[in-house]
Amino acid sequence: MGTAEETAGGEAQAWGEVTPDAARRLLIAAVEAFAERGYHATTTRDIAGRAGMSPAALYIHYKTKEELLHRISRIGHTKALEILRTASRREGSARERLADAVGSFVRWHAGGRTTARVVQYELDSLGPDARAEILALRRQCDDEVHAVIEDGVASGEFDVLDVKGTTLAVLSLCIDVARWFNVDGPWTPDEVGALYADLVLRMVGAGEPAPAQK
Amino acid sequence: MGTAEETAGGEAQAWGEVTPDAARRLLIAAVEAFAERGYHATTTRDIAGRAGMSPAALYIHYKTKEELLHRISRIGHTKALEILRTASRREGSARERLADAVGSFVRWHAGGRTTARVVQYELDSLGPDARAEILALRRQCDDEVHAVIEDGVASGEFDVLDVKGTTLAVLSLCIDVARWFNVDGPWTPDEVGALYADLVLRMVGAGEPAPAQK
DNA sequence: GACCGCACTAAGCGCCCGCTCACCTTCGGC
DNA sequence: GCCGAAGGTGAGCGGGCGCTTAGTGCGGTC
């Protein structure tokens, strides 16, 4: 299932692909600010300040404040899709693939909570075009999970009443981790990932037949 | 389990308790605006306009824009707690009570999505004092669900590995309905409530023993 | 019918927002 | 040693924000 990864320390993670160094610093500053206070409550002066630059510097690298959110959303959703795709298309039974998908998806939401929060909850602040683009990525995420669940039903591993509704519930459960997860709380991202994988297998009727409690 | 209620039409629901008529109209306008665009993106001019009044009228009934959000949050959370309490403390097995709690809680989030969205997602926009007050209500909601699940474990009806974690997951699942539910979508609030009640019973190891598919 | 209290409005204050612009470095190429 | 491009700054613009204040219409009381 692969242990935590970007879970570690500073959560600086995959922003390496953002190329001018100053642009990356601004982007990371924006992620932090958006996650803490929300897109609309964050000022461009705040973002620039966190990156150690003057307010005007932001506009050398990004056309508007919205472009920052758009870039963050696209990178984040691409990463999320990659995580789900890797798990759902690997070798193994539907049961294993679903547990892997949920486990790694949840670990990403818990460990990279700052990023995940922006990616999952600030979508409505994008303009129509940008939002449409991101929603297309999101639909692909849904499709990956849907396919695994359908595989499991077809193979008889799962017992599901409403495949579409259950898919939605599974994704919803994972995504909401970004809302409540607290780094100072009682769980590590790995623990939540394992718990959620178990819960989701139960939801699709493929839970262990009661593993002797605890 | 009691069928839908405030699910119907205009979702004007329980605001009857807000007493001067103008104050109620402003509050409803604020709920709609906050739900659509978020607290920070909503202007006091927008709220007053929706209520058919001048911008200044708002300040006769409410001291600040934040007080509006505070009032909405308190009324909403009180209603949510009442729903959970009614279901979790009625007569019946833990299985029945949990299904009832999840079903009615989900119906409230789906049917009153506008309100639920504000109540569940704009909490961070409150100041420290107001937020603390609302969080206390929320903790009581958690406790109700926790108690039912613990009852079921004690009576042997449920089989749960981590009671606290499962409680959190169940509540998280219900709350996130307010994020994705769409009135024009393929499901009615009643349908989602029934589906989710089934899924949650599976999560606690009390699902039907496969009811002959479909 | 003069009076008061009160819900409400028109106008606007002071502030801070997103964003721009004129100017200033730094640095590789010749 | 000069030059232009790239990346940065300080000052500030137009505008919309939350909120206030002076004044208005109006229903109830004696």
Short mmCIF file of C-alpha atoms (C1' of nucleotides) in Angstrom, two decimals:
data_model
loop_
_atom_site.label_atom_id
_atom_site.label_comp_id
_atom_site.label_asym_id
_atom_site.label_seq_id
_atom_site.Cartn_x
_atom_site.Cartn_y
_atom_site.Cartn_z
CA MET A 1 0.00 0.00 0.00
CA GLY A 2 3.06 2.25 0.28
CA THR A 3 3.59 4.23 3.45
CA ALA A 4 3.22 7.97 3.87
CA GLU A 5 5.24 10.19 1.61
CA GLU A 6 4.34 13.84 1.36
CA THR A 7 2.86 13.25 4.80
CA ALA A 8 6.16 14.21 6.35
CA GLY A 9 7.19 17.53 7.89
CA GLY A 10 6.66 20.73 5.97
CA GLU A 11 4.29 19.45 3.36
CA ALA A 12 6.18 21.32 0.66
CA GLN A 13 5.62 18.29 -1.54
CA ALA A 14 5.08 18.40 -5.28
CA TRP A 15 5.50 22.11 -5.95
CA GLY A 16 8.93 21.34 -7.37
CA GLU A 17 7.48 21.51 -10.85
CA VAL A 18 6.71 25.22 -10.49
CA THR A 19 9.75 26.65 -12.13
CA PRO A 20 10.90 30.21 -11.36
CA ASP A 21 11.88 30.01 -7.73
CA ALA A 22 10.01 33.20 -6.81
CA ALA A 23 6.86 31.93 -8.50
CA ARG A 24 7.01 28.76 -6.42
CA ARG A 25 7.47 30.67 -3.19
CA LEU A 26 4.46 32.80 -4.03
CA LEU A 27 2.39 29.74 -4.87
CA ILE A 28 3.25 28.01 -1.59
CA ALA A 29 2.48 31.20 0.31
CA ALA A 30 -0.89 31.37 -1.45
CA VAL A 31 -1.72 27.76 -0.59
CA GLU A 32 -1.04 28.40 3.07
CA ALA A 33 -3.02 31.62 3.15
CA PHE A 34 -5.98 30.23 1.22
CA ALA A 35 -6.10 27.17 3.46
CA GLU A 36 -6.02 29.23 6.65
CA ARG A 37 -8.45 31.98 5.82
CA GLY A 38 -10.11 31.10 2.54
CA TYR A 39 -9.62 32.59 -0.90
CA HIS A 40 -11.77 35.69 -0.50
CA ALA A 41 -10.41 36.56 2.93
CA THR A 42 -6.83 36.39 1.69
CA THR A 43 -5.26 39.56 0.30
CA THR A 44 -2.57 39.76 -2.34
CA ARG A 45 -0.52 41.76 0.16
CA ASP A 46 -0.73 38.82 2.57
CA ILE A 47 0.47 36.35 -0.04
CA ALA A 48 3.36 38.54 -1.15
CA GLY A 49 4.30 39.21 2.47
CA ARG A 50 4.47 35.50 3.32
CA ALA A 51 6.75 35.01 0.31
CA GLY A 52 8.98 37.84 1.51
CA MET A 53 8.22 40.12 -1.42
CA SER A 54 6.46 43.37 -2.18
CA PRO A 55 2.78 43.29 -3.22
CA ALA A 56 3.66 44.20 -6.80
CA ALA A 57 5.99 41.22 -7.24
CA LEU A 58 3.02 38.89 -7.40
CA TYR A 59 1.93 40.37 -10.71
CA ILE A 60 5.22 39.62 -12.41
CA HIS A 61 4.54 35.90 -12.12
CA TYR A 62 0.75 35.73 -12.09
CA LYS A 63 -1.80 37.79 -13.96
CA THR A 64 -4.38 37.85 -11.17
CA LYS A 65 -5.05 36.43 -7.74
CA GLU A 66 -7.47 34.01 -9.36
CA GLU A 67 -4.73 32.60 -11.57
CA LEU A 68 -2.90 31.52 -8.43
CA LEU A 69 -5.94 29.58 -7.24
CA HIS A 70 -6.38 28.09 -10.69
CA ARG A 71 -2.79 26.88 -10.83
CA ILE A 72 -3.01 25.42 -7.33
CA SER A 73 -6.27 23.68 -8.14
CA ARG A 74 -4.94 22.15 -11.33
CA ILE A 75 -1.74 20.84 -9.78
CA GLY A 76 -3.62 19.47 -6.78
CA HIS A 77 -6.32 17.75 -8.76
CA THR A 78 -3.77 16.26 -11.14
CA LYS A 79 -1.92 14.83 -8.16
CA ALA A 80 -5.14 13.45 -6.68
CA LEU A 81 -6.09 11.83 -9.95
CA GLU A 82 -2.63 10.30 -10.24
CA ILE A 83 -2.95 8.80 -6.77
CA LEU A 84 -6.34 7.26 -7.49
CA ARG A 85 -5.29 6.04 -10.92
CA THR A 86 -2.16 4.34 -9.63
CA ALA A 87 -4.12 2.46 -7.01
CA SER A 88 -7.16 1.58 -9.07
CA ARG A 89 -5.23 0.30 -12.10
CA ARG A 90 -2.57 -1.76 -10.38
CA GLU A 91 -2.58 -5.56 -10.24
CA GLY A 92 -4.79 -7.23 -7.68
CA SER A 93 -8.35 -7.94 -6.65
CA ALA A 94 -10.97 -5.19 -6.58
CA ARG A 95 -10.86 -5.46 -2.81
CA GLU A 96 -7.13 -4.73 -2.70
CA ARG A 97 -7.34 -1.95 -5.26
CA LEU A 98 -10.21 -0.19 -3.50
CA ALA A 99 -8.44 -0.40 -0.13
CA ASP A 100 -5.29 0.97 -1.73
CA ALA A 101 -7.12 3.80 -3.47
CA VAL A 102 -8.97 4.87 -0.33
CA GLY A 103 -5.91 4.49 1.87
CA SER A 104 -3.59 6.57 -0.28
CA PHE A 105 -6.25 9.13 -1.16
CA VAL A 106 -7.03 9.65 2.52
CA ARG A 107 -3.35 9.86 3.43
CA TRP A 108 -2.95 12.60 0.85
CA HIS A 109 -5.91 14.55 2.25
CA ALA A 110 -4.73 14.18 5.83
CA GLY A 111 -1.01 14.70 5.32
CA GLY A 112 -1.32 17.45 2.75
CA ARG A 113 -4.34 18.91 4.44
CA THR A 114 -3.33 22.48 3.65
CA THR A 115 -3.22 21.80 -0.07
CA ALA A 116 -6.20 19.46 -0.09
CA ARG A 117 -8.36 22.00 1.66
CA VAL A 118 -7.73 24.62 -0.99
CA VAL A 119 -8.13 22.13 -3.80
CA GLN A 120 -11.40 20.68 -2.52
CA TYR A 121 -13.14 23.65 -0.95
CA GLU A 122 -12.18 26.79 -2.85
CA LEU A 123 -13.36 25.55 -6.22
CA ASP A 124 -16.38 27.85 -6.30
CA SER A 125 -14.12 30.89 -6.18
CA LEU A 126 -12.83 30.14 -9.68
CA GLY A 127 -14.36 31.73 -12.74
CA PRO A 128 -16.58 29.63 -15.03
CA ASP A 129 -13.87 28.54 -17.47
CA ALA A 130 -11.32 27.56 -14.85
CA ARG A 131 -13.98 25.81 -12.80
CA ALA A 132 -15.13 23.79 -15.81
CA GLU A 133 -11.58 22.63 -16.43
CA ILE A 134 -11.11 21.52 -12.83
CA LEU A 135 -14.50 19.81 -12.72
CA ALA A 136 -13.44 17.69 -15.68
CA LEU A 137 -10.44 16.46 -13.68
CA ARG A 138 -12.70 15.76 -10.75
CA ARG A 139 -15.04 13.70 -12.89
CA GLN A 140 -12.08 11.57 -13.88
CA CYS A 141 -11.37 10.95 -10.19
CA ASP A 142 -14.94 9.79 -9.73
CA ASP A 143 -14.63 7.48 -12.71
CA GLU A 144 -11.58 5.70 -11.27
CA VAL A 145 -13.35 4.85 -8.04
CA HIS A 146 -16.54 3.97 -9.88
CA ALA A 147 -14.65 1.51 -12.08
CA VAL A 148 -13.07 -0.31 -9.14
CA ILE A 149 -16.38 -0.67 -7.36
CA GLU A 150 -18.04 -1.90 -10.54
CA ASP A 151 -15.22 -4.44 -10.98
CA GLY A 152 -15.82 -5.71 -7.49
CA VAL A 153 -19.54 -6.04 -8.06
CA ALA A 154 -18.98 -7.85 -11.34
CA SER A 155 -16.52 -10.28 -9.76
CA GLY A 156 -18.84 -10.92 -6.84
CA GLU A 157 -16.37 -9.50 -4.31
CA PHE A 158 -18.64 -6.58 -3.45
CA ASP A 159 -22.32 -6.41 -2.60
CA VAL A 160 -23.61 -2.92 -3.37
CA LEU A 161 -27.17 -1.67 -3.76
CA ASP A 162 -26.45 1.58 -5.61
CA VAL A 163 -23.06 1.71 -7.31
CA LYS A 164 -23.23 5.38 -8.30
CA GLY A 165 -24.43 6.51 -4.88
CA THR A 166 -21.88 4.38 -3.06
CA THR A 167 -19.08 5.75 -5.26
CA LEU A 168 -20.12 9.25 -4.37
CA ALA A 169 -20.31 8.43 -0.67
CA VAL A 170 -16.84 6.87 -0.70
CA LEU A 171 -15.30 9.90 -2.38
CA SER A 172 -17.21 12.25 -0.14
CA LEU A 173 -15.93 10.44 2.94
CA CYS A 174 -12.32 10.73 1.75
CA ILE A 175 -12.55 14.36 0.69
CA ASP A 176 -14.10 15.51 3.94
CA VAL A 177 -10.96 14.38 5.74
CA ALA A 178 -9.39 17.63 4.57
CA ARG A 179 -12.02 19.54 6.55
CA TRP A 180 -11.67 17.87 9.95
CA PHE A 181 -8.20 16.39 10.05
CA ASN A 182 -5.94 18.08 12.57
CA VAL A 183 -2.20 17.54 12.65
CA ASP A 184 -2.23 17.86 16.43
CA GLY A 185 -5.11 15.39 16.75
CA PRO A 186 -4.98 11.81 17.98
CA TRP A 187 -4.43 10.18 14.57
CA THR A 188 -1.64 10.06 12.05
CA PRO A 189 -2.52 10.17 8.33
CA ASP A 190 -1.54 6.50 8.07
CA GLU A 191 -3.95 5.54 10.83
CA VAL A 192 -6.84 7.41 9.27
CA GLY A 193 -6.01 5.86 5.90
CA ALA A 194 -6.13 2.36 7.36
CA LEU A 195 -9.34 3.02 9.30
CA TYR A 196 -11.04 4.48 6.25
CA ALA A 197 -9.95 1.63 3.98
CA ASP A 198 -11.59 -0.75 6.43
CA LEU A 199 -14.77 1.32 6.65
CA VAL A 200 -15.08 1.57 2.88
CA LEU A 201 -14.64 -2.17 2.41
CA ARG A 202 -17.50 -2.62 4.84
CA MET A 203 -19.60 -0.14 2.87
CA VAL A 204 -19.21 -2.23 -0.28
CA GLY A 205 -19.92 -5.44 1.57
CA ALA A 206 -16.37 -6.73 1.50
CA GLY A 207 -15.34 -6.18 5.10
CA GLU A 208 -13.41 -8.81 6.96
CA PRO A 209 -15.80 -11.28 8.58
CA ALA A 210 -15.17 -9.67 11.98
CA PRO A 211 -11.45 -9.94 12.77
CA ALA A 212 -11.81 -11.02 16.39
CA GLN A 213 -12.34 -7.42 17.62
CA LYS A 214 -9.44 -4.98 18.01
CA MET B 1 -38.28 7.29 10.62
CA GLY B 2 -40.58 10.17 9.61
CA THR B 3 -40.60 11.36 6.03
CA ALA B 4 -39.22 14.63 4.72
CA GLU B 5 -40.38 17.83 6.32
CA GLU B 6 -38.38 20.97 5.75
CA THR B 7 -37.26 19.18 2.62
CA ALA B 8 -40.19 20.67 0.70
CA GLY B 9 -40.20 23.64 -1.65
CA GLY B 10 -38.71 26.90 -0.54
CA GLU B 11 -36.67 25.67 2.38
CA ALA B 12 -37.84 28.62 4.48
CA GLN B 13 -38.10 26.18 7.37
CA ALA B 14 -37.42 27.03 10.95
CA TRP B 15 -36.66 30.73 10.70
CA GLY B 16 -40.12 31.39 12.14
CA GLU B 17 -38.53 31.95 15.53
CA VAL B 18 -36.71 35.06 14.29
CA THR B 19 -39.14 37.67 15.41
CA PRO B 20 -39.22 41.13 13.82
CA ASP B 21 -40.32 40.37 10.29
CA ALA B 22 -37.62 42.54 8.73
CA ALA B 23 -34.94 40.82 10.78
CA ARG B 24 -36.12 37.44 9.51
CA ARG B 25 -36.10 38.57 5.90
CA LEU B 26 -32.55 39.84 6.32
CA LEU B 27 -31.47 36.59 7.93
CA ILE B 28 -32.92 34.47 5.14
CA ALA B 29 -31.31 36.72 2.56
CA ALA B 30 -27.99 36.30 4.36
CA VAL B 31 -28.31 32.51 4.42
CA GLU B 32 -28.91 32.42 0.68
CA ALA B 33 -26.07 34.80 -0.10
CA PHE B 34 -23.56 33.08 2.23
CA ALA B 35 -24.47 29.67 0.79
CA GLU B 36 -24.04 30.84 -2.80
CA ARG B 37 -20.86 32.87 -2.56
CA GLY B 38 -19.41 32.34 0.88
CA TYR B 39 -19.31 34.70 3.85
CA HIS B 40 -16.35 36.83 2.80
CA ALA B 41 -17.52 37.21 -0.79
CA THR B 42 -20.94 38.41 0.34
CA THR B 43 -21.43 42.15 0.88
CA THR B 44 -23.85 43.75 3.30
CA ARG B 45 -25.29 45.64 0.33
CA ASP B 46 -26.06 42.29 -1.32
CA ILE B 47 -27.85 40.97 1.75
CA ALA B 48 -29.91 44.11 2.20
CA GLY B 49 -30.73 44.17 -1.51
CA ARG B 50 -32.04 40.60 -1.46
CA ALA B 51 -34.24 41.52 1.49
CA GLY B 52 -35.56 44.53 -0.43
CA MET B 53 -34.04 47.09 1.93
CA SER B 54 -31.36 49.75 1.94
CA PRO B 55 -27.84 48.81 3.13
CA ALA B 56 -28.29 50.74 6.36
CA ALA B 57 -31.39 48.78 7.39
CA LEU B 58 -29.23 45.80 8.22
CA TYR B 59 -27.62 47.64 11.12
CA ILE B 60 -30.91 48.34 12.83
CA HIS B 61 -31.40 44.63 13.45
CA TYR B 62 -27.84 43.33 13.60
CA LYS B 63 -24.74 44.93 15.00
CA THR B 64 -22.36 43.55 12.38
CA LYS B 65 -22.27 41.22 9.41
CA GLU B 66 -20.62 38.66 11.65
CA GLU B 67 -23.57 38.71 14.03
CA LEU B 68 -25.76 37.50 11.16
CA LEU B 69 -23.49 34.53 10.60
CA HIS B 70 -23.37 33.83 14.31
CA ARG B 71 -27.17 33.83 14.60
CA ILE B 72 -27.51 31.57 11.56
CA SER B 73 -24.90 29.19 12.90
CA ARG B 74 -26.50 28.95 16.31
CA ILE B 75 -30.01 28.32 15.00
CA GLY B 76 -28.73 25.78 12.48
CA HIS B 77 -26.60 23.87 14.94
CA THR B 78 -29.38 23.83 17.49
CA LYS B 79 -31.70 22.34 14.89
CA ALA B 80 -29.09 19.75 13.91
CA LEU B 81 -28.54 18.77 17.51
CA GLU B 82 -32.29 18.45 18.04
CA ILE B 83 -32.57 16.14 15.04
CA LEU B 84 -29.77 13.88 16.24
CA ARG B 85 -31.00 13.90 19.83
CA THR B 86 -34.55 12.97 18.89
CA ALA B 87 -33.35 10.01 16.86
CA SER B 88 -30.64 8.79 19.20
CA ARG B 89 -32.73 8.93 22.37
CA ARG B 90 -35.97 7.38 21.12
CA GLU B 91 -37.08 3.87 21.90
CA GLY B 92 -35.59 1.05 19.89
CA SER B 93 -32.46 -0.91 19.19
CA ALA B 94 -29.15 0.80 18.55
CA ARG B 95 -29.47 -0.32 14.96
CA GLU B 96 -32.82 1.45 14.53
CA ARG B 97 -31.67 4.56 16.36
CA LEU B 98 -28.49 4.90 14.32
CA ALA B 99 -30.36 4.42 11.05
CA ASP B 100 -32.90 7.02 12.15
CA ALA B 101 -30.21 9.50 13.21
CA VAL B 102 -28.26 9.17 9.96
CA GLY B 103 -31.39 9.20 7.81
CA SER B 104 -32.89 12.33 9.31
CA PHE B 105 -29.53 14.12 9.64
CA VAL B 106 -28.78 13.47 5.98
CA ARG B 107 -32.27 14.53 4.90
CA TRP B 108 -31.70 17.80 6.72
CA HIS B 109 -28.36 18.38 5.02
CA ALA B 110 -29.74 17.53 1.59
CA GLY B 111 -33.13 19.25 1.83
CA GLY B 112 -31.89 22.31 3.64
CA ARG B 113 -28.63 22.36 1.76
CA THR B 114 -28.51 26.14 1.64
CA THR B 115 -28.66 26.44 5.41
CA ALA B 116 -26.53 23.40 6.09
CA ARG B 117 -23.78 24.68 3.87
CA VAL B 118 -23.49 27.92 5.79
CA VAL B 119 -23.74 26.17 9.12
CA GLN B 120 -21.11 23.54 8.35
CA TYR B 121 -18.62 25.38 6.17
CA GLU B 122 -18.53 29.03 7.23
CA LEU B 123 -17.64 28.33 10.84
CA ASP B 124 -14.07 29.57 10.46
CA SER B 125 -15.33 33.02 9.53
CA LEU B 126 -16.65 33.55 13.06
CA GLY B 127 -14.58 35.32 15.70
CA PRO B 128 -13.01 33.26 18.50
CA ASP B 129 -15.84 33.67 21.03
CA ALA B 130 -18.66 32.87 18.65
CA ARG B 131 -16.73 29.98 17.17
CA ALA B 132 -16.12 28.50 20.61
CA GLU B 133 -19.82 28.64 21.37
CA ILE B 134 -20.75 26.87 18.13
CA LEU B 135 -18.03 24.26 18.56
CA ALA B 136 -19.56 23.35 21.92
CA LEU B 137 -22.86 22.62 20.16
CA ARG B 138 -21.04 20.60 17.57
CA ARG B 139 -19.35 18.52 20.21
CA GLN B 140 -22.76 17.68 21.61
CA CYS B 141 -23.76 16.42 18.16
CA ASP B 142 -20.72 14.18 18.13
CA ASP B 143 -21.61 12.86 21.56
CA GLU B 144 -25.10 11.80 20.49
CA VAL B 145 -23.79 9.69 17.63
CA HIS B 146 -20.95 8.38 19.74
CA ALA B 147 -23.42 7.21 22.40
CA VAL B 148 -25.58 5.29 19.94
CA ILE B 149 -22.60 3.54 18.42
CA GLU B 150 -21.26 2.67 21.85
CA ASP B 151 -24.68 1.29 22.80
CA GLY B 152 -24.65 -0.93 19.75
CA VAL B 153 -21.17 -2.19 20.50
CA ALA B 154 -22.11 -2.90 24.12
CA SER B 155 -25.25 -4.80 23.09
CA GLY B 156 -23.35 -6.76 20.48
CA GLU B 157 -25.39 -5.34 17.60
CA PHE B 158 -22.37 -3.54 16.14
CA ASP B 159 -18.85 -4.66 15.41
CA VAL B 160 -16.53 -1.66 15.36
CA LEU B 161 -12.75 -1.48 15.57
CA ASP B 162 -12.39 2.18 16.54
CA VAL B 163 -15.52 3.74 18.04
CA LYS B 164 -14.21 7.30 18.11
CA GLY B 165 -12.85 7.14 14.58
CA THR B 166 -16.00 5.52 13.23
CA THR B 167 -18.17 8.16 14.92
CA LEU B 168 -16.15 10.86 13.25
CA ALA B 169 -16.38 9.15 9.87
CA VAL B 170 -20.16 8.75 10.15
CA LEU B 171 -20.65 12.41 10.99
CA SER B 172 -18.20 13.46 8.31
CA LEU B 173 -20.09 11.44 5.72
CA CYS B 174 -23.40 13.07 6.66
CA ILE B 175 -22.04 16.62 6.82
CA ASP B 176 -20.34 16.42 3.46
CA VAL B 177 -23.74 15.88 1.87
CA ALA B 178 -24.21 19.64 2.16
CA ARG B 179 -21.20 20.12 -0.13
CA TRP B 180 -22.17 17.88 -3.03
CA PHE B 181 -25.95 17.52 -2.90
CA ASN B 182 -27.68 19.16 -5.83
CA VAL B 183 -31.42 19.76 -5.93
CA ASP B 184 -31.44 19.13 -9.67
CA GLY B 185 -29.42 15.93 -9.28
CA PRO B 186 -30.66 12.34 -9.60
CA TRP B 187 -31.55 11.84 -5.94
CA THR B 188 -34.16 13.16 -3.53
CA PRO B 189 -33.14 13.89 0.06
CA ASP B 190 -35.17 10.87 1.16
CA GLU B 191 -33.27 8.59 -1.20
CA VAL B 192 -29.89 9.83 -0.03
CA GLY B 193 -31.01 9.47 3.59
CA ALA B 194 -32.02 5.85 3.01
CA LEU B 195 -28.84 5.03 1.10
CA TYR B 196 -26.64 6.60 3.77
CA ALA B 197 -28.47 4.86 6.61
CA ASP B 198 -27.71 1.56 4.88
CA LEU B 199 -24.07 2.47 4.28
CA VAL B 200 -23.56 3.52 7.89
CA LEU B 201 -25.07 0.32 9.24
CA ARG B 202 -22.58 -1.55 7.10
CA MET B 203 -19.76 0.60 8.50
CA VAL B 204 -20.63 -0.46 12.04
CA GLY B 205 -20.98 -4.09 11.04
CA ALA B 206 -24.77 -4.20 11.29
CA GLY B 207 -25.71 -4.26 7.61
CA GLU B 208 -28.40 -6.56 6.39
CA PRO B 209 -26.97 -9.96 5.56
CA ALA B 210 -27.24 -9.13 1.84
CA PRO B 211 -30.93 -8.54 1.05
CA ALA B 212 -31.05 -10.58 -2.17
CA GLN B 213 -29.43 -7.74 -4.23
CA LYS B 214 -31.38 -4.62 -5.35
"C1'" DG C 1 -53.78 67.57 16.09
"C1'" DA C 2 -49.37 68.08 18.29
"C1'" DC C 3 -46.16 64.80 19.80
"C1'" DC C 4 -43.09 60.98 20.27
"C1'" DG C 5 -40.73 56.76 19.06
"C1'" DC C 6 -39.11 53.92 15.74
"C1'" DA C 7 -38.21 51.50 11.37
"C1'" DC C 8 -36.03 52.95 7.52
"C1'" DT C 9 -33.33 55.73 3.91
"C1'" DA C 10 -29.74 58.78 1.32
"C1'" DA C 11 -25.47 60.09 1.59
"C1'" DG C 12 -21.10 59.39 2.70
"C1'" DC C 13 -16.69 58.42 5.81
"C1'" DG C 14 -12.45 56.10 6.20
"C1'" DC C 15 -10.19 52.16 4.94
"C1'" DC C 16 -8.19 48.62 2.39
"C1'" DC C 17 -8.70 45.94 -1.66
"C1'" DG C 18 -6.76 44.17 -6.44
"C1'" DC C 19 -3.90 45.90 -9.48
"C1'" DT C 20 -0.64 49.37 -12.16
"C1'" DC C 21 3.19 52.19 -13.27
"C1'" DA C 22 7.51 54.62 -13.20
"C1'" DC C 23 11.67 53.56 -11.74
"C1'" DC C 24 15.65 50.73 -9.92
"C1'" DT C 25 18.81 47.00 -9.66
"C1'" DT C 26 21.52 42.89 -11.33
"C1'" DC C 27 23.78 40.35 -14.75
"C1'" DG C 28 25.19 37.84 -19.15
"C1'" DG C 29 26.84 38.99 -23.96
"C1'" DC C 30 29.89 41.50 -26.89
"C1'" DG D 1 32.43 49.26 -20.30
"C1'" DC D 2 28.04 49.62 -22.24
"C1'" DC D 3 23.31 47.62 -23.09
"C1'" DG D 4 19.01 45.45 -22.76
"C1'" DA D 5 16.18 42.12 -20.64
"C1'" DA D 6 14.36 40.09 -16.43
"C1'" DG D 7 12.89 40.55 -11.94
"C1'" DG D 8 12.04 43.49 -8.31
"C1'" DT D 9 10.31 47.91 -5.54
"C1'" DG D 10 7.49 52.19 -3.59
"C1'" DA D 11 3.91 54.85 -4.29
"C1'" DG D 12 -0.54 55.19 -5.51
"C1'" DC D 13 -5.02 54.66 -8.57
"C1'" DG D 14 -10.03 53.78 -8.66
"C1'" DG D 15 -13.33 51.48 -6.44
"C1'" DG D 16 -16.05 48.87 -3.29
"C1'" DC D 17 -16.08 47.51 1.41
"C1'" DG D 18 -18.29 47.61 6.44
"C1'" DC D 19 -20.45 50.70 8.90
"C1'" DT D 20 -22.38 55.55 10.60
"C1'" DT D 21 -25.13 59.56 10.78
"C1'" DA D 22 -28.60 63.07 9.88
"C1'" DG D 23 -32.93 63.18 8.48
"C1'" DT D 24 -37.76 61.28 6.89
"C1'" DG D 25 -42.32 59.09 6.95
"C1'" DC D 26 -45.65 57.02 9.81
"C1'" DG D 27 -48.56 54.72 13.30
"C1'" DG D 28 -50.07 55.09 18.05
"C1'" DT D 29 -51.32 58.19 22.42
"C1'" DC D 30 -53.40 61.86 24.93
#
